[in-house]
Amino acid sequence: MNGFLRIVASERLKLSKSYIWILLLISPLLSLVIGVFLSLESFGAANRLEEYALLASTMSSFHAMLFLPILTGILSAFVCRYEHAGGGWKQLLTLPVSRVSLYLAKFSVIAILLALTQLLFLVAVIAAAASHGITDGLPWRLLLTSIGSGWLACLPLAALQLFVSISWSSFAAPLVINVMLTIPNMLIVNSDKIGPYYPWAQPMLAMLSFSDQDFGAFALPLETLLITVTGSFTLFLVIGLLYFKRKEI
Amino acid sequence: MNEWIIETKGLSKRYKGRYAVSNLNLKIAKGDIYGFLGPNGAGKTTTIRMLLGLIKPSNGSVHIFGKALNKERLSILRRVGSLVEYPSYYGHLSATDNLEAIRRIIEAPKARIAEVLSIVGLSKEARRPVKGFSLGMKQRLGIASALLGNPELLLLDEPTNGLDPSGILEIRELIKQMPKQHGITVLISSHLLSEVELTAGTVGIIRQGELVFQDTIANLHQQAQGSMSLVVSDPEQAHITLRQHGIEAVHRGNTLLLEQTSDHTVARIVRTLVERKHDIYRVEEKRKTLEELFLQIVGEGTQL
Ligand SMILES: Nc1ncnc2c1ncn2[C@@H]1O[C@H](COP(=O)(O)OP(=O)(O)OP(=O)(O)O)[C@@H](O)[C@H]1O
Ligand SMILES: [Mg+2]
């Protein structure tokens, strides 16, 4: 545990001198712009709460359908990037740290950065709502659960992408594949057969199942989603760890 | 309990059926500087990677500080500084931050960063991003990283690679000081005997994955003593005469080759032959330089 925290401290230094934080801002900012310019009146919402629900689900689907999965891939590649480029794996693994701690530290950094994005997105939703004059009576519980479960649903994908990024010394290749597999989201989220099992679609399914109760095919039973999320997360993390433990450096 | 800082038994690494390192029995004593020599592709880096646990041996075992590497890797690595192949660095960070990234993991005192930077002569460049460094400067940074944790054992894979002559000299002096001042044991790999000749106490020579020589520099000098060649009028008869006096020689053409080259022996040989009315045309010493001997060991593959 001590080793793990020391590595995280070291990772923080490496990332603090990079421009990674700009990436964290992109999706919340774009969502904010969309939210502010969304014309709520044209949908003929019955009341303020419905207007809010519409706003939140529009922003969420935009954020979670494309940006969140893509960002997850970018962050996974990013935490491996400096090691691949400068021979850092070799150096890190000759320090007194276990491979498991190092792997988990890298994963945690991705998870923390994703959590930051989600928090920024939360701020964006609140700000967009305020711009439409909706300040009171926000369904906080729903909003926070949506943000939180969206984050959780990113973790299997993060574990999968970290595995790919570590095993592949190229920075760009895992990203391209990630983007290619993210794009079909627009179709896959509509399928309640494939959707829950498709790691790239899980963030969106998770976020939308809270933002609006009557969203047709999106509204999946939460348990189903959580079970597949937990299951695939464990699977991908274990595969990655086993691979990394044996990897020749 | 022996005093070997590094001891490997039958250490081997196989890649697709080919042995990159085979049956290596290294023995490195405390406070020694061990020159690990061999030509390109001999298996030096592969061996060092196995010593650090970066790759797993196909066969054999590694003990460092008397502990089994596969059981107590972390407690061993806490006391080891290393530089493997080419130096590792984070290009977007300054030299200081590169060392800080390591320091946070090994928990060395903060002041140590400035210390090691000055040891390798990088104090002035400390604030610059490392991606702008020359190869030699990166190499110096790599050495600084290896020293950061005040290690008891240093494993340096071609540490002077890319350094200018004065840099080579500085590093050589630095390495020489290690055992004297801090009781540190050093393993340093190189292609050139001349590079470690002046610093190392022991050399191990590896060729095609096999350790073909492992002994002190002094004994290597002994091996390099060369031979005497005598050109005489009747080599056949002279050969017999010498054998009768208990002196072994090799008869080749009109020359006799002798292994013993001490003044005393040579005098005795000459006296004996002259007394038996042999004409001696030439007495020559054939002295091999260490480098020649080294090249012979690595080149021809004659096992010493
Ligand atoms: N990952 C690998 N896969 C296959 N063969 C390998 C691998 N790593 C090393 N080898 C082989 O092992 C042998 C030893 O390589 P090694 O890098 O240890 O040599 P070296 O003594 O360090 O050489 P140099 O002086 O060039 O650095 C070489 O023949 C090399 O091709
Ligand atoms: Mg090498």
XYZ file of C-alpha atoms and ligand atoms in Angstrom:
585
model
C 0.000 0.000 0.000
C 2.819 2.321 0.910
C 4.503 1.494 -2.378
C 1.273 2.224 -4.226
C 0.928 5.692 -2.691
C 4.549 6.528 -3.439
C 4.047 5.637 -7.090
C 0.886 7.733 -7.272
C 2.867 10.677 -5.881
C 5.471 10.152 -8.575
C 2.801 9.877 -11.295
C 1.286 13.119 -10.083
C 4.569 14.897 -10.676
C 4.862 13.522 -14.212
C 1.302 14.511 -15.107
C 1.401 17.901 -13.428
C 4.036 18.971 -15.938
C 1.944 17.807 -18.890
C -1.112 19.288 -20.575
C -3.419 16.482 -19.599
C -5.744 18.853 -17.695
C -6.767 20.503 -20.958
C -8.205 17.164 -22.065
C -10.220 16.945 -18.876
C -11.860 20.265 -19.683
C -12.891 19.593 -23.270
C -16.002 17.514 -22.807
C -17.444 19.458 -19.850
C -16.900 22.707 -21.764
C -18.503 21.446 -24.972
C -21.382 19.990 -22.972
C -21.812 23.336 -21.316
C -21.993 25.114 -24.646
C -24.579 22.635 -25.926
C -26.545 22.916 -22.718
C -26.608 26.697 -22.766
C -27.732 26.908 -26.382
C -30.262 24.098 -26.181
C -33.698 25.524 -26.783
C -35.763 23.873 -24.082
C -38.995 25.616 -25.063
C -39.121 23.933 -28.460
C -39.582 20.547 -26.781
C -42.661 21.691 -25.036
C -41.713 20.434 -21.629
C -44.521 20.453 -19.119
C -42.641 21.881 -16.190
C -39.237 22.998 -14.999
C -38.283 19.583 -13.759
C -38.999 18.071 -17.127
C -36.987 20.822 -18.734
C -34.111 20.007 -16.481
C -34.387 16.290 -17.288
C -34.254 17.102 -20.958
C -31.224 19.310 -20.489
C -29.341 16.793 -18.386
C -30.033 13.882 -20.692
C -29.018 15.835 -23.780
C -25.774 16.918 -22.192
C -25.123 13.442 -20.786
C -25.721 11.623 -24.022
C -23.323 13.924 -25.794
C -20.695 13.652 -23.044
C -21.035 9.930 -22.387
C -21.646 8.623 -25.871
C -18.439 9.855 -27.461
C -16.237 11.895 -25.233
C -16.101 9.823 -22.097
C -15.067 6.561 -23.818
C -12.571 8.404 -26.003
C -11.153 10.267 -23.026
C -10.823 6.987 -21.138
C -8.680 5.646 -23.961
C -6.598 8.800 -24.126
C -5.927 8.801 -20.394
C -4.953 5.124 -20.449
C -2.513 5.748 -23.254
C -1.285 8.901 -21.552
C -0.258 7.277 -18.293
C 1.894 4.812 -20.267
C 3.179 7.278 -22.783
C 6.215 8.660 -20.982
C 7.373 5.216 -19.949
C 7.110 3.904 -23.507
C 8.913 6.931 -24.914
C 11.825 7.196 -22.506
C 12.425 3.631 -21.384
C 10.775 4.395 -18.062
C 9.300 0.914 -17.505
C 12.783 -0.441 -17.085
C 13.647 2.250 -14.598
C 10.419 2.038 -12.616
C 10.681 -1.713 -12.280
C 14.223 -1.616 -10.984
C 12.954 0.500 -8.108
C 11.648 -1.288 -5.032
C 8.019 -1.436 -6.158
C 5.958 -4.446 -7.084
C 4.498 -4.710 -10.534
C 1.037 -5.026 -9.054
C 1.396 -1.729 -7.151
C 2.671 -0.009 -10.262
C -0.189 -1.319 -12.383
C -2.806 -0.390 -9.805
C -1.244 3.044 -9.370
C -1.442 3.684 -13.105
C -5.036 2.509 -13.109
C -5.913 4.688 -10.138
C -4.504 7.736 -11.856
C -6.839 7.111 -14.803
C -9.765 6.602 -12.443
C -8.992 9.809 -10.552
C -8.706 11.859 -13.738
C -11.996 10.419 -14.990
C -13.599 11.346 -11.684
C -12.317 14.901 -12.128
C -13.916 15.092 -15.562
C -17.180 13.846 -14.138
C -17.064 16.522 -11.452
C -16.397 19.164 -14.089
C -19.310 17.794 -16.046
C -21.474 18.104 -12.960
C -20.485 21.744 -12.729
C -21.329 22.146 -16.426
C -24.820 20.702 -15.926
C -25.491 22.980 -12.970
C -24.217 26.002 -14.886
C -26.267 25.168 -17.979
C -29.364 24.696 -15.841
C -28.729 28.038 -14.182
C -28.419 29.694 -17.583
C -31.952 28.502 -18.275
C -33.081 29.841 -14.960
C -33.382 26.444 -13.325
C -31.693 26.846 -9.993
C -34.079 25.388 -7.460
C -35.255 21.862 -7.104
C -32.507 20.130 -9.039
C -32.843 16.382 -8.484
C -29.474 16.153 -6.783
C -29.595 12.521 -5.916
C -30.405 11.560 -9.469
C -27.744 13.853 -10.848
C -25.004 12.618 -8.533
C -25.938 8.974 -9.071
C -25.809 9.519 -12.793
C -22.374 11.131 -12.602
C -21.107 8.451 -10.235
C -22.400 5.481 -12.161
C -21.097 6.981 -15.396
C -17.708 7.037 -13.752
C -18.034 3.453 -12.559
C -19.050 2.343 -16.023
C -15.845 3.840 -17.448
C -13.676 1.633 -15.270
C -13.965 -1.625 -17.268
C -13.055 0.292 -20.386
C -10.182 1.963 -18.536
C -8.899 -1.433 -17.402
C -9.162 -2.792 -20.935
C -7.470 0.230 -22.492
C -4.706 0.234 -19.890
C -3.962 -3.372 -20.736
C -3.808 -2.537 -24.443
C -1.730 0.599 -23.899
C 0.803 -1.148 -21.694
C 1.263 -4.048 -24.037
C 1.461 -1.842 -27.117
C 4.354 0.567 -27.056
C 2.649 2.833 -29.581
C 0.760 5.814 -28.216
C -1.535 6.323 -31.191
C -2.556 2.778 -32.100
C -4.625 2.023 -28.980
C -6.262 5.432 -29.377
C -7.306 4.855 -32.955
C -8.777 1.490 -32.094
C -10.565 3.012 -29.142
C -12.138 5.712 -31.283
C -13.146 3.186 -33.917
C -14.867 1.092 -31.300
C -16.529 4.126 -29.721
C -18.258 5.342 -32.862
C -20.670 2.365 -33.152
C -22.002 3.464 -29.741
C -24.687 5.469 -31.495
C -26.179 2.249 -32.802
C -25.284 -0.094 -30.010
C -26.887 1.877 -27.193
C -30.233 1.202 -28.822
C -29.742 -2.517 -28.622
C -30.588 -3.898 -25.222
C -28.917 -7.179 -26.221
C -25.428 -5.936 -27.003
C -25.421 -2.575 -25.247
C -24.882 -3.662 -21.667
C -21.983 -5.896 -22.682
C -20.223 -3.387 -24.874
C -17.589 -1.604 -22.733
C -17.684 1.521 -24.894
C -21.447 1.876 -24.475
C -21.574 1.269 -20.749
C -20.788 4.846 -19.622
C -23.666 6.222 -21.643
C -26.122 3.537 -20.574
C -25.156 4.126 -16.969
C -25.508 7.895 -17.118
C -28.774 7.918 -19.007
C -30.494 5.300 -16.909
C -30.548 7.935 -14.188
C -31.024 11.135 -16.060
C -34.404 10.273 -17.461
C -36.877 7.642 -16.434
C -38.702 7.299 -19.737
C -35.913 6.987 -22.191
C -37.159 3.940 -23.983
C -34.510 1.414 -24.818
C -31.911 3.222 -22.776
C -33.642 2.596 -19.518
C -32.049 -0.702 -18.614
C -32.424 -2.374 -15.290
C -29.593 -0.920 -13.296
C -28.625 -4.212 -11.678
C -27.957 -5.818 -15.051
C -25.655 -3.020 -15.973
C -23.840 -2.982 -12.653
C -23.290 -6.712 -12.780
C -21.780 -6.592 -16.248
C -19.737 -3.525 -15.317
C -18.324 -5.173 -12.211
C -17.771 -8.451 -14.002
C -16.000 -7.025 -17.015
C -13.981 -4.656 -14.839
C -12.663 -7.541 -12.765
C -11.959 -9.586 -15.863
C -10.022 -6.863 -17.685
C -8.086 -5.792 -14.605
C -7.029 -9.340 -13.794
C -5.989 -10.029 -17.387
C -3.945 -6.812 -17.438
C -2.304 -7.564 -14.098
C -1.399 -11.107 -15.066
C 0.018 -9.890 -18.336
C 2.055 -7.127 -16.692
C 3.414 -9.443 -13.997
C 4.906 -11.686 -16.665
C 5.937 -9.032 -19.144
C 9.602 -8.984 -20.089
C 10.960 -5.496 -19.681
C 27.368 -17.982 4.584
C 29.651 -16.606 1.920
C 30.419 -12.992 1.227
C 29.302 -12.868 -2.395
C 27.246 -9.786 -3.136
C 26.108 -11.339 -6.392
C 26.108 -15.033 -7.011
C 24.396 -16.725 -9.922
C 24.160 -20.451 -10.394
C 23.562 -21.907 -13.837
C 21.838 -18.710 -14.894
C 20.386 -19.100 -18.390
C 18.008 -17.274 -20.675
C 16.586 -18.902 -23.763
C 14.903 -17.020 -26.579
C 13.105 -19.232 -29.052
C 15.398 -22.169 -28.437
C 18.551 -20.074 -28.616
C 20.486 -19.357 -25.455
C 21.225 -15.628 -25.043
C 22.835 -16.440 -21.714
C 23.786 -19.923 -20.754
C 24.871 -21.483 -17.498
C 26.370 -18.370 -16.001
C 28.081 -18.682 -12.621
C 28.971 -15.166 -11.583
C 30.637 -14.488 -8.271
C 31.095 -10.916 -7.215
C 32.668 -10.060 -3.893
C 31.769 -7.202 -1.600
C 33.564 -3.972 -2.387
C 34.814 -5.277 -5.712
C 34.548 -3.567 -9.053
C 33.576 -6.280 -11.485
C 34.196 -5.631 -15.146
C 31.651 -7.558 -17.182
C 33.054 -7.776 -20.683
C 31.881 -9.130 -23.969
C 31.276 -8.178 -27.596
C 27.927 -7.104 -29.053
C 25.199 -9.624 -28.426
C 27.246 -11.574 -25.900
C 24.488 -11.426 -23.313
C 25.626 -8.654 -20.955
C 22.394 -6.700 -20.960
C 20.333 -9.878 -20.784
C 22.298 -10.920 -17.701
C 21.862 -7.540 -16.027
C 18.133 -7.573 -16.750
C 17.933 -10.949 -15.047
C 19.926 -9.652 -12.076
C 17.346 -6.890 -11.669
C 14.311 -9.103 -12.109
C 13.236 -7.327 -15.299
C 13.145 -10.681 -17.046
C 12.862 -14.149 -15.594
C 15.689 -16.642 -16.126
C 14.841 -19.763 -18.099
C 17.047 -21.695 -15.697
C 19.269 -21.078 -12.737
C 19.193 -18.775 -9.760
C 20.328 -15.322 -8.687
C 21.366 -14.443 -5.150
C 22.121 -10.840 -4.261
C 23.252 -9.864 -0.759
C 22.832 -13.552 0.003
C 19.083 -13.413 -0.692
C 17.229 -15.191 -3.455
C 16.125 -12.665 -6.060
C 12.908 -14.460 -6.898
C 11.834 -14.394 -3.251
C 13.055 -11.057 -1.934
C 13.214 -8.865 -5.005
C 11.939 -5.687 -3.384
C 14.219 -5.747 -0.363
C 17.159 -6.403 -2.689
C 16.222 -3.632 -5.126
C 16.002 -1.160 -2.269
C 19.801 -1.467 -2.013
C 20.626 -1.538 -5.728
C 21.169 1.301 -8.184
C 21.167 0.498 -11.872
C 21.479 1.742 -15.392
C 20.332 -0.701 -18.057
C 21.312 -0.353 -21.702
C 20.370 3.229 -22.583
C 19.319 5.731 -19.928
C 15.637 6.131 -19.086
C 14.224 9.613 -18.789
C 11.064 11.683 -18.885
C 11.679 14.135 -21.700
C 9.122 16.715 -20.603
C 10.603 16.983 -17.101
C 13.758 18.768 -16.014
C 16.695 16.779 -14.676
C 15.680 17.724 -11.149
C 12.095 16.588 -11.692
C 13.268 13.359 -13.294
C 15.165 12.595 -10.117
C 12.251 13.813 -8.002
C 9.951 11.311 -9.750
C 12.289 8.546 -8.614
C 12.907 10.083 -5.215
C 9.206 10.026 -4.374
C 9.236 6.285 -4.872
C 12.453 5.413 -3.067
C 11.987 8.090 -0.400
C 15.551 9.380 -0.496
C 16.216 12.722 1.216
C 15.422 15.731 -0.995
C 18.928 17.136 -0.687
C 20.277 14.033 -2.395
C 18.993 15.294 -5.771
C 21.353 18.272 -5.836
C 24.141 16.034 -4.578
C 23.898 13.470 -7.364
C 23.444 16.176 -9.987
C 26.701 17.745 -8.914
C 28.426 14.351 -8.801
C 27.644 13.790 -12.478
C 28.256 17.415 -13.397
C 24.704 18.350 -14.368
C 24.031 21.040 -11.759
C 23.982 23.782 -14.362
C 21.503 21.985 -16.618
C 19.235 20.850 -13.819
C 16.265 23.036 -14.771
C 16.169 22.276 -18.488
C 13.719 19.724 -19.938
C 15.639 16.534 -20.523
C 14.371 16.107 -24.093
C 16.878 18.788 -25.065
C 19.777 16.895 -23.523
C 22.581 15.339 -25.536
C 23.142 11.595 -25.314
C 26.037 12.081 -22.919
C 23.976 14.331 -20.676
C 21.164 11.788 -20.583
C 23.727 9.159 -19.711
C 24.937 11.312 -16.840
C 21.375 11.724 -15.660
C 21.000 7.943 -15.788
C 24.048 7.555 -13.586
C 22.684 10.195 -11.217
C 19.418 8.216 -10.985
C 21.359 5.074 -10.152
C 23.186 6.866 -7.347
C 20.110 8.597 -5.931
C 19.183 5.987 -3.363
C 22.702 5.592 -1.935
C 22.886 1.999 -3.191
C 25.197 -0.673 -1.833
C 25.389 -2.299 -5.235
C 25.592 -0.554 -8.580
C 24.777 -2.369 -11.820
C 25.917 -0.221 -14.707
C 25.398 -1.397 -18.265
C 27.866 0.449 -20.486
C 27.743 3.597 -18.368
C 30.231 5.502 -20.479
C 28.297 4.922 -23.699
C 28.031 8.283 -25.462
C 30.279 10.174 -23.078
C 33.126 12.390 -24.252
C 36.683 11.522 -23.189
C 36.612 13.791 -20.173
C 33.227 12.375 -19.224
C 34.605 8.855 -19.481
C 37.456 9.836 -17.234
C 35.144 11.475 -14.700
C 32.890 8.442 -14.526
C 35.865 6.144 -14.273
C 37.219 8.151 -11.338
C 33.767 8.212 -9.778
C 33.426 4.451 -10.033
C 36.904 3.947 -8.647
C 35.938 5.908 -5.551
C 32.813 3.888 -4.862
C 34.315 0.902 -3.044
C 36.923 2.990 -1.273
C 34.656 5.683 0.063
C 31.369 3.939 0.531
C 32.085 0.230 0.397
C 29.875 -0.025 -2.678
C 30.147 -3.022 -4.965
C 30.018 -2.236 -8.674
C 29.277 -4.327 -11.735
C 30.091 -2.474 -14.916
C 29.652 -3.883 -18.385
C 31.688 -2.860 -21.381
C 32.908 -3.935 -24.789
C 36.437 -2.849 -24.029
C 38.846 -4.294 -21.565
C 40.799 -1.057 -21.588
C 37.795 0.711 -20.176
C 37.658 -1.336 -16.993
C 41.285 -2.383 -16.829
C 42.211 0.537 -14.616
C 39.225 0.319 -12.306
C 38.119 -3.277 -12.045
C 39.482 -5.769 -9.559
C 37.850 -8.727 -11.251
C 36.749 -9.340 -14.794
C 34.213 -11.724 -16.204
C 34.266 -12.244 -19.924
C 31.122 -13.455 -21.633
C 30.981 -14.745 -25.169
C 27.871 -15.980 -26.938
C 26.146 -16.226 -23.595
C 28.863 -18.199 -21.880
C 31.252 -17.026 -19.228
C 34.656 -17.879 -20.647
C 36.811 -16.137 -18.083
C 36.332 -14.976 -14.542
C 39.292 -13.986 -12.469
C 41.163 -11.048 -11.011
C 42.782 -8.477 -13.259
C 46.107 -9.514 -11.744
C 45.604 -13.067 -12.939
C 44.579 -11.820 -16.323
C 47.855 -9.942 -16.496
C 49.539 -13.210 -15.635
C 47.815 -14.883 -18.571
C 48.968 -12.071 -20.785
C 52.578 -12.670 -19.854
C 53.096 -14.308 -23.197
C 55.814 -16.732 -24.111
C 59.496 -17.004 -25.051
C 60.542 -18.234 -28.386
C 64.015 -19.623 -28.980
C 65.473 -20.097 -32.421
C 68.238 -22.683 -32.212
C 70.491 -24.677 -34.548
C 69.085 -28.112 -33.693
C 65.617 -27.643 -32.266
C 64.835 -31.362 -32.050
C 67.860 -32.138 -29.944
C 67.379 -28.973 -27.882
C 63.791 -29.984 -27.186
C 64.971 -33.316 -25.803
C 67.702 -31.688 -23.771
C 65.294 -29.276 -22.144
C 62.858 -32.051 -21.349
C 65.643 -33.943 -19.604
C 66.075 -30.854 -17.442
C 62.422 -30.784 -16.664
C 61.542 -27.844 -18.901
C 58.534 -28.216 -21.177
C 58.710 -26.552 -24.572
C 56.772 -26.719 -27.791
C 58.708 -27.475 -30.914
C 57.572 -25.666 -34.026
C 59.811 -25.415 -37.118
C 63.201 -24.293 -35.951
C 61.686 -22.570 -32.923
C 61.062 -23.682 -29.392
C 58.167 -22.024 -27.569
C 58.306 -21.778 -23.807
C 55.554 -20.818 -21.440
C 57.781 -19.883 -18.516
C 59.245 -16.462 -18.921
C 60.761 -15.637 -15.559
C 64.320 -14.301 -15.774
C 65.583 -17.212 -13.758
C 64.088 -19.856 -16.017
C 65.175 -18.150 -19.196
C 68.740 -17.886 -17.877
C 68.747 -21.580 -16.983
C 67.432 -22.577 -20.384
C 70.006 -20.540 -22.226
C 72.843 -21.800 -20.026
C 71.788 -25.428 -20.455
C 71.590 -25.127 -24.226
C 74.904 -23.314 -24.540
C 76.620 -25.909 -22.381
C 75.319 -28.604 -24.761
C 76.857 -26.729 -27.696
C 73.618 -25.508 -29.223
C 73.775 -22.334 -31.214
C 71.159 -19.882 -30.101
C 70.207 -17.477 -32.843
C 67.387 -15.611 -31.161
C 65.672 -15.315 -27.813
C 62.433 -13.430 -28.149
C 59.652 -12.630 -25.783
C 56.194 -12.592 -27.312
C 54.146 -10.422 -25.050
C 50.447 -10.219 -25.542
C 48.744 -7.072 -24.465
C 45.708 -7.487 -22.282
C 43.603 -6.309 -25.168
C 45.062 -8.960 -27.460
C 44.427 -11.583 -24.884
C 40.895 -10.303 -24.458
C 40.294 -10.356 -28.182
C 41.678 -13.838 -28.315
C 39.365 -14.946 -25.536
C 36.305 -13.437 -27.153
C 37.307 -14.022 -30.726
C 38.656 -17.486 -31.126
C 36.682 -19.052 -28.389
C 39.657 -20.832 -26.855
C 38.529 -21.614 -23.351
C 41.122 -20.466 -20.857
N 13.789 -10.149 -26.439
C 14.660 -10.883 -27.136
N 14.235 -11.786 -28.048
C 15.118 -12.542 -28.742
N 16.440 -12.462 -28.614
C 16.934 -11.586 -27.724
C 16.076 -10.752 -26.949
N 16.852 -9.990 -26.140
C 18.117 -10.310 -26.429
N 18.178 -11.274 -27.363
C 19.400 -11.889 -27.903
O 20.249 -12.209 -26.846
C 21.600 -11.993 -27.193
C 22.266 -11.163 -26.138
O 21.797 -9.847 -26.185
P 22.287 -8.736 -25.165
O 21.485 -7.528 -25.407
O 22.269 -9.307 -23.797
O 23.786 -8.499 -25.611
P 24.845 -7.466 -25.064
O 26.001 -8.253 -24.575
O 24.221 -6.544 -24.094
O 25.254 -6.700 -26.385
P 25.647 -5.171 -26.639
O 27.073 -5.070 -26.354
O 25.360 -4.998 -28.088
O 24.780 -4.333 -25.769
C 21.579 -11.356 -28.569
O 21.894 -12.361 -29.507
C 20.173 -10.911 -28.766
O 19.801 -11.005 -30.101
Mg 23.893 -4.446 -24.064
